[in-house]
Amino acid sequence: MTKPALVIADAPGGPHPALYLPSLLDEFEVHVVWLDVEPPASRSARLAALAPVENAGGRLVAVPDPQAVAPMLDELVNATGAAGVLAFSERVVHLAQRVAHAAGLPANPPDVLDALQDKRLQRARLREAGLPTPRVTELRTEQDVRHAMASCAFPAVLKPSVGMGSVATFRVPRAELLESTWSRALALALADTRIAHHQPVMLLEEELVGDVGQAVRGLGDYLSVEALVVAGEFHLLAVSDKLPLSPPFRENGHILPALRREPEYADVVVHVRAAHQALGVRFGATHTEVKLTAAGPRVIEVNGRVGGSVPEQLRLVADYDLPLNLARLCVGRQPRTEVTCGRWSAYLTPQPPQGRHFVEAAPTAEELRATPGIHSVHHVTAAGTVVDSANGTASNLVRVVAAFDSPGELFALASHLAGPPLFKLRPHSTG
């Protein structure tokens, strides 16, 4: 039986090809366009993981410029007669679906992709559908900022319209702090190579205040919902509990499946289904973050991609291959959508204190891999480096995926990773 041709857009930020590629090569004729932007060590590891593509007779094309990804995908789709286009990383997933849609292959239409990527459009669509959403003000100029200082309610949240990893996202407690915070956030957004080419606009949003009654049992006041959308039908894959955030809005990790019982988050799933319908999502994997407020669940954002660690976690706890099932959906085949979890996994990303800090001491990746329960180590901040909370989620000290038979073991590991015995930090000034 002839394998259908599948073109993959690979980039940092999604599951690594070492995780997703083996099962895809068994079922598809795979060709890859990869965004070649990583430092040498990470680049070498990615290239080694992608080498089986060429060994199997597929094409492997490196592209160093994000804006060149779509033309190369289009060229490869036409050259191979591809039946589908697949991507996981937020850097390229919308580009890949645009190419697929233009070629008549399974994908969301461009207007839906716009709403999934741009928070301005997403908030507008949710509001038009009658879903409660925070108030949003666009801050394009200094005049906009001054007007917002006089007319908007504070505290508020400042963020780029197109963002990744909470970069350039700040809580603005008082109006008089907005101007300086806006200048700093805009500079960070325009300097970030992941989003600068999108020319993001800074948004000032009404702060979503979490319900303190929901932040119990060591959990945060928000959840994430993982889904697969097949021909417009929403299929729930899993709900994840989040650990409490570090200021301003930096994630310390999440636990899959949720420790909360299903009745405790049933209204969240209903809310997320309604958000998908409002946005017109008809295809693909989604990762939705939801704040648990005293007035009910509120969408933080709907992302048109898999959660970064979710494919690995679903394999560990449910033996579910999300990349393979998404690939099947991309070529028009029916994916498996039933997921049954038998244990717990956590993606742990402990953050340093707010501000800039010099890392005086840190563990090695080898030491972390030897820690019971840790399945993979994705990042360790090395001794001698400086971490800055302004970099959002990217400021984390480590990124590991772990799995245990009991939630208590996960919490113990999270506490261990964030504790002083592993990392020694001191404040660091730019002067």
CSV table of C-alpha atoms in Angstrom, one decimal:
chain,number,residue,atom,x,y,z
A,1,MET,CA,0.0,0.0,0.0
A,2,THR,CA,1.4,3.4,-1.0
A,3,LYS,CA,2.1,5.8,1.9
A,4,PRO,CA,0.5,9.2,1.6
A,5,ALA,CA,2.9,12.1,1.3
A,6,LEU,CA,3.0,14.4,4.3
A,7,VAL,CA,4.9,17.7,4.5
A,8,ILE,CA,6.0,18.8,8.0
A,9,ALA,CA,6.9,22.3,9.1
A,10,ASP,CA,9.3,21.7,12.0
A,11,ALA,CA,10.5,24.5,14.3
A,12,PRO,CA,11.6,24.9,18.0
A,13,GLY,CA,8.7,25.2,20.4
A,14,GLY,CA,6.7,22.1,19.6
A,15,PRO,CA,7.4,18.5,20.3
A,16,HIS,CA,10.9,17.5,19.1
A,17,PRO,CA,11.2,15.3,16.0
A,18,ALA,CA,12.8,12.7,18.1
A,19,LEU,CA,9.4,12.2,19.7
A,20,TYR,CA,7.0,12.6,16.8
A,21,LEU,CA,8.9,11.4,13.7
A,22,PRO,CA,9.3,7.6,14.2
A,23,SER,CA,5.6,6.7,14.2
A,24,LEU,CA,5.0,9.2,11.3
A,25,LEU,CA,7.7,7.5,9.1
A,26,ASP,CA,5.9,4.2,9.6
A,27,GLU,CA,2.7,5.5,8.1
A,28,PHE,CA,3.6,8.3,5.8
A,29,GLU,CA,6.1,9.4,3.1
A,30,VAL,CA,7.6,12.3,5.1
A,31,HIS,CA,9.2,15.5,3.8
A,32,VAL,CA,10.3,18.3,6.2
A,33,VAL,CA,10.9,22.0,6.0
A,34,TRP,CA,12.7,23.0,9.2
A,35,LEU,CA,13.2,26.5,10.7
A,36,ASP,CA,17.0,26.5,11.2
A,37,VAL,CA,17.3,29.1,14.0
A,38,GLU,CA,18.7,27.2,17.0
A,39,PRO,CA,22.2,27.5,18.6
A,40,PRO,CA,24.7,24.8,17.6
A,41,ALA,CA,24.1,22.2,20.2
A,42,SER,CA,20.3,22.3,19.8
A,43,ARG,CA,20.6,22.5,16.0
A,44,SER,CA,22.8,19.3,16.0
A,45,ALA,CA,20.3,17.4,18.1
A,46,ARG,CA,17.4,18.4,15.8
A,47,LEU,CA,19.3,17.6,12.6
A,48,ALA,CA,20.2,14.2,14.0
A,49,ALA,CA,16.6,13.5,14.9
A,50,LEU,CA,15.5,14.6,11.4
A,51,ALA,CA,18.1,12.5,9.5
A,52,PRO,CA,15.8,9.5,9.2
A,53,VAL,CA,13.6,11.6,6.8
A,54,GLU,CA,16.3,11.5,4.1
A,55,ASN,CA,17.2,7.9,5.0
A,56,ALA,CA,13.6,7.0,4.1
A,57,GLY,CA,13.8,8.8,0.8
A,58,GLY,CA,12.1,12.1,1.9
A,59,ARG,CA,13.3,15.6,1.4
A,60,LEU,CA,14.7,17.7,4.2
A,61,VAL,CA,15.0,21.4,3.7
A,62,ALA,CA,16.5,23.9,6.1
A,63,VAL,CA,15.1,27.5,6.1
A,64,PRO,CA,16.8,30.2,8.3
A,65,ASP,CA,14.2,32.9,7.7
A,66,PRO,CA,10.7,32.4,9.2
A,67,GLN,CA,9.2,34.4,6.3
A,68,ALA,CA,10.6,31.9,3.8
A,69,VAL,CA,8.9,28.9,5.5
A,70,ALA,CA,5.6,29.2,3.6
A,71,PRO,CA,7.0,29.5,0.1
A,72,MET,CA,9.2,26.5,0.7
A,73,LEU,CA,6.3,24.5,2.1
A,74,ASP,CA,4.2,25.4,-0.9
A,75,GLU,CA,7.0,24.3,-3.2
A,76,LEU,CA,7.4,21.0,-1.4
A,77,VAL,CA,3.6,20.3,-1.4
A,78,ASN,CA,3.5,20.8,-5.2
A,79,ALA,CA,6.6,18.8,-5.8
A,80,THR,CA,5.6,15.8,-3.7
A,81,GLY,CA,1.8,15.8,-4.3
A,82,ALA,CA,1.4,15.9,-0.6
A,83,ALA,CA,-1.9,14.8,0.9
A,84,GLY,CA,-1.5,17.0,4.0
A,85,VAL,CA,0.7,19.6,5.8
A,86,LEU,CA,1.5,19.2,9.5
A,87,ALA,CA,3.1,21.5,12.1
A,88,PHE,CA,3.2,21.6,15.9
A,89,SER,CA,5.2,24.7,16.8
A,90,GLU,CA,3.5,28.0,17.3
A,91,ARG,CA,6.2,29.6,15.1
A,92,VAL,CA,5.0,27.8,12.0
A,93,VAL,CA,1.6,26.1,12.6
A,94,HIS,CA,-0.4,29.0,11.1
A,95,LEU,CA,1.9,29.2,8.1
A,96,ALA,CA,1.5,25.5,7.5
A,97,GLN,CA,-2.3,25.6,7.6
A,98,ARG,CA,-2.4,28.6,5.3
A,99,VAL,CA,-0.3,26.6,2.7
A,100,ALA,CA,-2.5,23.6,3.2
A,101,HIS,CA,-5.7,25.6,2.8
A,102,ALA,CA,-4.5,27.3,-0.4
A,103,ALA,CA,-3.7,23.8,-1.8
A,104,GLY,CA,-7.1,22.5,-1.0
A,105,LEU,CA,-5.8,20.3,1.8
A,106,PRO,CA,-7.4,19.9,5.3
A,107,ALA,CA,-6.9,23.1,7.4
A,108,ASN,CA,-8.7,26.0,9.0
A,109,PRO,CA,-9.6,28.9,6.7
A,110,PRO,CA,-7.4,32.0,6.9
A,111,ASP,CA,-9.9,34.1,8.9
A,112,VAL,CA,-9.9,31.4,11.6
A,113,LEU,CA,-6.2,31.2,11.6
A,114,ASP,CA,-6.1,35.0,12.0
A,115,ALA,CA,-8.3,34.8,15.1
A,116,LEU,CA,-6.3,31.9,16.6
A,117,GLN,CA,-3.0,33.9,16.3
A,118,ASP,CA,-4.0,37.5,17.0
A,119,LYS,CA,-5.5,38.2,20.4
A,120,ARG,CA,-7.3,41.4,19.1
A,121,LEU,CA,-9.3,39.4,16.6
A,122,GLN,CA,-9.9,36.5,19.0
A,123,ARG,CA,-11.3,38.7,21.7
A,124,ALA,CA,-13.6,40.4,19.2
A,125,ARG,CA,-15.0,37.1,17.9
A,126,LEU,CA,-15.6,35.8,21.4
A,127,ARG,CA,-17.4,39.0,22.4
A,128,GLU,CA,-19.5,39.0,19.2
A,129,ALA,CA,-20.7,35.5,20.1
A,130,GLY,CA,-21.8,36.6,23.5
A,131,LEU,CA,-19.0,35.1,25.5
A,132,PRO,CA,-17.8,37.2,28.5
A,133,THR,CA,-14.3,38.6,27.6
A,134,PRO,CA,-12.0,41.2,29.2
A,135,ARG,CA,-12.0,44.7,27.9
A,136,VAL,CA,-9.2,45.4,25.4
A,137,THR,CA,-7.5,48.6,24.4
A,138,GLU,CA,-4.9,48.8,21.5
A,139,LEU,CA,-1.9,50.9,22.3
A,140,ARG,CA,-0.2,51.8,19.1
A,141,THR,CA,1.1,55.3,19.9
A,142,GLU,CA,2.1,57.4,22.9
A,143,GLN,CA,-1.2,59.2,22.5
A,144,ASP,CA,-3.0,55.9,22.9
A,145,VAL,CA,-1.1,55.3,26.1
A,146,ARG,CA,-1.9,58.6,27.6
A,147,HIS,CA,-5.6,58.2,26.7
A,148,ALA,CA,-5.6,54.7,28.3
A,149,MET,CA,-4.0,56.1,31.5
A,150,ALA,CA,-7.0,58.4,31.8
A,151,SER,CA,-9.8,56.1,30.8
A,152,CYS,CA,-8.9,52.5,31.5
A,153,ALA,CA,-9.3,50.6,34.8
A,154,PHE,CA,-6.3,49.3,36.7
A,155,PRO,CA,-4.8,46.9,37.5
A,156,ALA,CA,-4.6,45.7,33.9
A,157,VAL,CA,-2.5,43.4,31.8
A,158,LEU,CA,-0.2,44.5,29.0
A,159,LYS,CA,0.7,42.0,26.3
A,160,PRO,CA,1.5,41.8,22.5
A,161,SER,CA,-1.3,41.0,20.1
A,162,VAL,CA,0.8,38.1,18.8
A,163,GLY,CA,2.9,36.6,21.4
A,164,MET,CA,4.7,33.4,22.6
A,165,GLY,CA,5.8,32.2,26.0
A,166,SER,CA,4.4,35.2,27.9
A,167,VAL,CA,7.1,37.4,26.4
A,168,ALA,CA,6.6,41.2,26.9
A,169,THR,CA,3.6,40.5,29.2
A,170,PHE,CA,3.3,42.6,32.3
A,171,ARG,CA,0.8,43.4,35.0
A,172,VAL,CA,0.3,47.2,35.3
A,173,PRO,CA,-1.0,47.9,38.8
A,174,ARG,CA,-1.4,51.7,38.4
A,175,ALA,CA,-2.1,54.1,35.5
A,176,GLU,CA,1.1,56.1,36.1
A,177,LEU,CA,3.2,53.0,35.4
A,178,LEU,CA,1.7,52.3,32.0
A,179,GLU,CA,3.9,54.6,29.8
A,180,SER,CA,7.2,53.2,31.0
A,181,THR,CA,5.9,49.6,30.9
A,182,TRP,CA,4.5,50.0,27.4
A,183,SER,CA,7.8,51.3,26.1
A,184,ARG,CA,9.7,48.4,27.7
A,185,ALA,CA,7.2,45.8,26.5
A,186,LEU,CA,7.1,47.1,23.0
A,187,ALA,CA,10.9,47.0,22.8
A,188,LEU,CA,10.9,43.4,24.0
A,189,ALA,CA,8.3,42.3,21.5
A,190,LEU,CA,10.0,44.0,18.6
A,191,ALA,CA,13.3,42.4,19.6
A,192,ASP,CA,12.0,38.9,19.9
A,193,THR,CA,12.8,36.9,16.8
A,194,ARG,CA,9.8,34.6,17.3
A,195,ILE,CA,7.2,37.4,17.0
A,196,ALA,CA,8.9,40.6,15.7
A,197,HIS,CA,8.1,39.9,12.1
A,198,HIS,CA,4.4,39.8,13.0
A,199,GLN,CA,4.7,43.5,14.0
A,200,PRO,CA,2.6,43.0,17.1
A,201,VAL,CA,0.5,45.7,18.6
A,202,MET,CA,0.5,46.1,22.4
A,203,LEU,CA,-2.8,45.4,24.1
A,204,LEU,CA,-4.0,46.6,27.5
A,205,GLU,CA,-6.5,44.1,28.8
A,206,GLU,CA,-8.8,44.1,31.9
A,207,GLU,CA,-7.2,41.8,34.4
A,208,LEU,CA,-8.9,38.4,34.8
A,209,VAL,CA,-8.8,37.9,38.6
A,210,GLY,CA,-8.7,34.3,39.7
A,211,ASP,CA,-11.1,32.9,42.3
A,212,VAL,CA,-9.0,32.2,45.4
A,213,GLY,CA,-11.4,29.3,46.2
A,214,GLN,CA,-10.1,27.5,43.0
A,215,ALA,CA,-6.4,27.8,44.0
A,216,VAL,CA,-6.5,24.8,46.3
A,217,ARG,CA,-4.4,21.7,46.8
A,218,GLY,CA,-1.3,23.4,45.5
A,219,LEU,CA,-2.9,24.2,42.2
A,220,GLY,CA,-3.3,27.5,40.4
A,221,ASP,CA,-6.5,29.3,39.4
A,222,TYR,CA,-6.5,28.3,35.7
A,223,LEU,CA,-6.6,25.2,33.5
A,224,SER,CA,-5.7,24.2,30.0
A,225,VAL,CA,-7.9,22.1,27.7
A,226,GLU,CA,-6.4,19.9,25.0
A,227,ALA,CA,-8.7,19.0,22.0
A,228,LEU,CA,-8.8,17.6,18.5
A,229,VAL,CA,-11.3,19.2,16.2
A,230,VAL,CA,-12.5,16.9,13.3
A,231,ALA,CA,-14.7,18.5,10.7
A,232,GLY,CA,-15.9,21.1,13.2
A,233,GLU,CA,-16.6,18.5,16.0
A,234,PHE,CA,-14.8,19.2,19.3
A,235,HIS,CA,-13.2,16.1,20.8
A,236,LEU,CA,-11.8,16.6,24.4
A,237,LEU,CA,-8.4,14.8,24.8
A,238,ALA,CA,-7.5,16.0,28.3
A,239,VAL,CA,-7.7,18.8,30.9
A,240,SER,CA,-4.6,19.9,32.7
A,241,ASP,CA,-4.3,21.5,36.1
A,242,LYS,CA,-1.8,24.4,36.3
A,243,LEU,CA,0.6,25.2,39.1
A,244,PRO,CA,0.4,28.7,40.5
A,245,LEU,CA,2.0,31.4,38.3
A,246,SER,CA,5.1,33.4,39.2
A,247,PRO,CA,4.8,37.2,38.7
A,248,PRO,CA,4.1,38.7,36.3
A,249,PHE,CA,2.6,35.7,34.3
A,250,ARG,CA,5.2,33.0,34.1
A,251,GLU,CA,4.2,29.4,34.2
A,252,ASN,CA,5.7,26.9,36.6
A,253,GLY,CA,4.2,23.9,35.0
A,254,HIS,CA,1.1,21.8,34.6
A,255,ILE,CA,-0.2,18.3,35.5
A,256,LEU,CA,-2.0,16.0,33.1
A,257,PRO,CA,-4.6,14.7,33.6
A,258,ALA,CA,-6.2,17.3,36.0
A,259,LEU,CA,-6.3,16.4,39.6
A,260,ARG,CA,-9.7,18.1,39.9
A,261,ARG,CA,-12.5,15.7,39.3
A,262,GLU,CA,-14.5,16.0,36.1
A,263,PRO,CA,-17.6,17.7,37.7
A,264,GLU,CA,-15.2,20.5,39.0
A,265,TYR,CA,-14.2,21.5,35.4
A,266,ALA,CA,-17.3,20.5,33.4
A,267,ASP,CA,-18.3,24.2,33.0
A,268,VAL,CA,-14.8,24.9,31.7
A,269,VAL,CA,-15.2,22.3,28.9
A,270,VAL,CA,-18.6,23.8,28.0
A,271,HIS,CA,-17.0,27.3,27.9
A,272,VAL,CA,-14.1,26.1,25.7
A,273,ARG,CA,-16.5,24.3,23.3
A,274,ALA,CA,-18.4,27.6,22.9
A,275,ALA,CA,-15.2,29.5,22.3
A,276,HIS,CA,-14.2,27.1,19.5
A,277,GLN,CA,-17.6,27.5,17.9
A,278,ALA,CA,-17.4,31.3,18.1
A,279,LEU,CA,-14.0,31.3,16.5
A,280,GLY,CA,-15.1,28.9,13.7
A,281,VAL,CA,-12.5,26.3,14.4
A,282,ARG,CA,-13.1,23.3,12.2
A,283,PHE,CA,-9.7,21.5,12.1
A,284,GLY,CA,-6.7,20.5,14.1
A,285,ALA,CA,-5.3,20.3,17.6
A,286,THR,CA,-6.0,23.2,20.1
A,287,HIS,CA,-4.6,24.2,23.4
A,288,THR,CA,-6.9,26.5,25.4
A,289,GLU,CA,-6.0,28.3,28.6
A,290,VAL,CA,-8.9,29.2,30.9
A,291,LYS,CA,-9.0,31.4,34.0
A,292,LEU,CA,-11.2,30.3,36.9
A,293,THR,CA,-12.9,33.5,38.1
A,294,ALA,CA,-15.6,34.0,40.7
A,295,ALA,CA,-18.0,34.8,37.8
A,296,GLY,CA,-17.1,31.6,36.0
A,297,PRO,CA,-14.5,30.4,33.5
A,298,ARG,CA,-13.0,32.9,31.1
A,299,VAL,CA,-10.8,32.2,28.1
A,300,ILE,CA,-7.3,33.5,28.4
A,301,GLU,CA,-6.5,32.3,24.9
A,302,VAL,CA,-7.3,29.6,22.4
A,303,ASN,CA,-4.2,28.4,20.6
A,304,GLY,CA,-4.4,26.6,17.3
A,305,ARG,CA,-1.7,24.1,18.1
A,306,VAL,CA,-0.8,21.3,20.5
A,307,GLY,CA,0.5,22.3,23.9
A,308,GLY,CA,4.3,22.0,23.8
A,309,SER,CA,4.7,19.1,26.2
A,310,VAL,CA,1.3,17.6,25.8
A,311,PRO,CA,2.2,15.0,23.1
A,312,GLU,CA,4.9,13.6,25.3
A,313,GLN,CA,2.7,13.6,28.4
A,314,LEU,CA,-0.2,11.9,26.6
A,315,ARG,CA,2.1,9.1,25.6
A,316,LEU,CA,3.4,8.6,29.1
A,317,VAL,CA,0.0,8.5,30.8
A,318,ALA,CA,-2.4,7.2,28.1
A,319,ASP,CA,-0.2,5.7,25.4
A,320,TYR,CA,-1.9,8.1,23.0
A,321,ASP,CA,0.1,9.4,20.0
A,322,LEU,CA,-1.2,12.9,19.4
A,323,PRO,CA,1.3,13.7,16.5
A,324,LEU,CA,0.3,10.6,14.6
A,325,ASN,CA,-3.4,11.2,15.0
A,326,LEU,CA,-3.0,14.9,14.0
A,327,ALA,CA,-1.1,13.7,11.0
A,328,ARG,CA,-3.9,11.4,10.0
A,329,LEU,CA,-6.3,14.3,10.3
A,330,CYS,CA,-4.1,16.4,8.1
A,331,VAL,CA,-4.3,13.9,5.2
A,332,GLY,CA,-8.0,13.4,5.6
A,333,ARG,CA,-8.0,10.1,7.6
A,334,GLN,CA,-10.0,9.5,10.7
A,335,PRO,CA,-7.9,10.0,13.9
A,336,ARG,CA,-8.4,8.3,17.2
A,337,THR,CA,-9.9,10.7,19.7
A,338,GLU,CA,-10.5,8.5,22.8
A,339,VAL,CA,-8.0,9.0,25.6
A,340,THR,CA,-7.8,7.1,28.9
A,341,CYS,CA,-5.2,8.2,31.4
A,342,GLY,CA,-3.7,5.6,33.8
A,343,ARG,CA,-1.2,7.8,35.8
A,344,TRP,CA,-0.1,11.5,36.1
A,345,SER,CA,2.5,13.5,34.2
A,346,ALA,CA,3.8,17.0,34.9
A,347,TYR,CA,5.7,19.5,32.7
A,348,LEU,CA,7.7,21.4,35.3
A,349,THR,CA,9.2,24.8,34.5
A,350,PRO,CA,10.2,26.5,37.8
A,351,GLN,CA,10.8,30.2,37.5
A,352,PRO,CA,13.4,32.4,39.1
A,353,PRO,CA,12.3,35.4,41.3
A,354,GLN,CA,11.1,38.5,39.5
A,355,GLY,CA,13.8,40.7,38.0
A,356,ARG,CA,17.3,39.9,36.7
A,357,HIS,CA,19.3,37.2,38.5
A,358,PHE,CA,22.8,35.7,38.0
A,359,VAL,CA,22.9,31.9,38.3
A,360,GLU,CA,25.8,31.0,40.5
A,361,ALA,CA,25.1,27.3,40.7
A,362,ALA,CA,22.9,24.9,38.8
A,363,PRO,CA,22.5,21.1,38.3
A,364,THR,CA,23.5,19.4,35.0
A,365,ALA,CA,21.1,17.7,32.7
A,366,GLU,CA,22.7,14.4,33.6
A,367,GLU,CA,22.0,15.0,37.3
A,368,LEU,CA,18.4,15.8,36.5
A,369,ARG,CA,17.9,12.7,34.3
A,370,ALA,CA,19.1,10.6,37.2
A,371,THR,CA,16.3,12.0,39.4
A,372,PRO,CA,13.5,9.4,39.9
A,373,GLY,CA,10.4,10.2,37.9
A,374,ILE,CA,12.0,12.5,35.4
A,375,HIS,CA,11.4,11.2,31.9
A,376,SER,CA,13.1,13.9,29.8
A,377,VAL,CA,15.1,17.1,30.3
A,378,HIS,CA,14.4,19.8,27.7
A,379,HIS,CA,16.4,22.7,29.2
A,380,VAL,CA,18.7,23.6,32.1
A,381,THR,CA,19.8,27.1,32.8
A,382,ALA,CA,23.6,26.8,33.2
A,383,ALA,CA,25.6,28.4,36.0
A,384,GLY,CA,27.2,31.7,34.9
A,385,THR,CA,24.1,32.9,33.0
A,386,VAL,CA,21.6,35.7,33.7
A,387,VAL,CA,17.9,35.1,33.8
A,388,ASP,CA,15.3,37.8,33.4
A,389,SER,CA,11.6,37.5,34.3
A,390,ALA,CA,10.8,40.0,31.5
A,391,ASN,CA,11.5,37.2,29.0
A,392,GLY,CA,8.4,35.5,30.2
A,393,THR,CA,8.2,31.7,30.2
A,394,ALA,CA,11.7,31.5,28.6
A,395,SER,CA,13.2,32.6,31.9
A,396,ASN,CA,12.5,29.2,33.5
A,397,LEU,CA,15.3,27.4,35.3
A,398,VAL,CA,14.6,24.0,34.0
A,399,ARG,CA,12.0,22.3,31.7
A,400,VAL,CA,11.4,18.6,32.5
A,401,VAL,CA,8.7,16.1,31.9
A,402,ALA,CA,8.0,13.6,34.7
A,403,ALA,CA,5.5,10.9,35.3
A,404,PHE,CA,4.4,9.2,38.5
A,405,ASP,CA,1.7,6.9,39.8
A,406,SER,CA,0.7,9.4,42.5
A,407,PRO,CA,0.2,13.2,42.4
A,408,GLY,CA,2.1,13.6,45.6
A,409,GLU,CA,5.3,12.5,44.0
A,410,LEU,CA,4.8,15.2,41.3
A,411,PHE,CA,4.4,17.9,43.9
A,412,ALA,CA,7.5,16.7,45.7
A,413,LEU,CA,9.6,16.9,42.5
A,414,ALA,CA,8.2,20.3,41.7
A,415,SER,CA,9.3,21.6,45.1
A,416,HIS,CA,12.7,20.0,44.7
A,417,LEU,CA,13.4,21.5,41.3
A,418,ALA,CA,12.5,25.0,42.5
A,419,GLY,CA,14.4,24.9,45.8
A,420,PRO,CA,17.7,26.5,46.7
A,421,PRO,CA,19.6,23.2,47.0
A,422,LEU,CA,19.6,22.9,43.1
A,423,PHE,CA,19.9,26.6,42.1
A,424,LYS,CA,21.8,29.4,43.7
A,425,LEU,CA,20.9,32.9,42.4
A,426,ARG,CA,21.8,36.4,43.2
A,427,PRO,CA,20.2,39.7,42.0
A,428,HIS,CA,22.0,41.1,38.9
A,429,SER,CA,21.8,44.7,37.7
A,430,THR,CA,22.5,45.9,34.1
A,431,GLY,CA,24.7,48.7,35.5
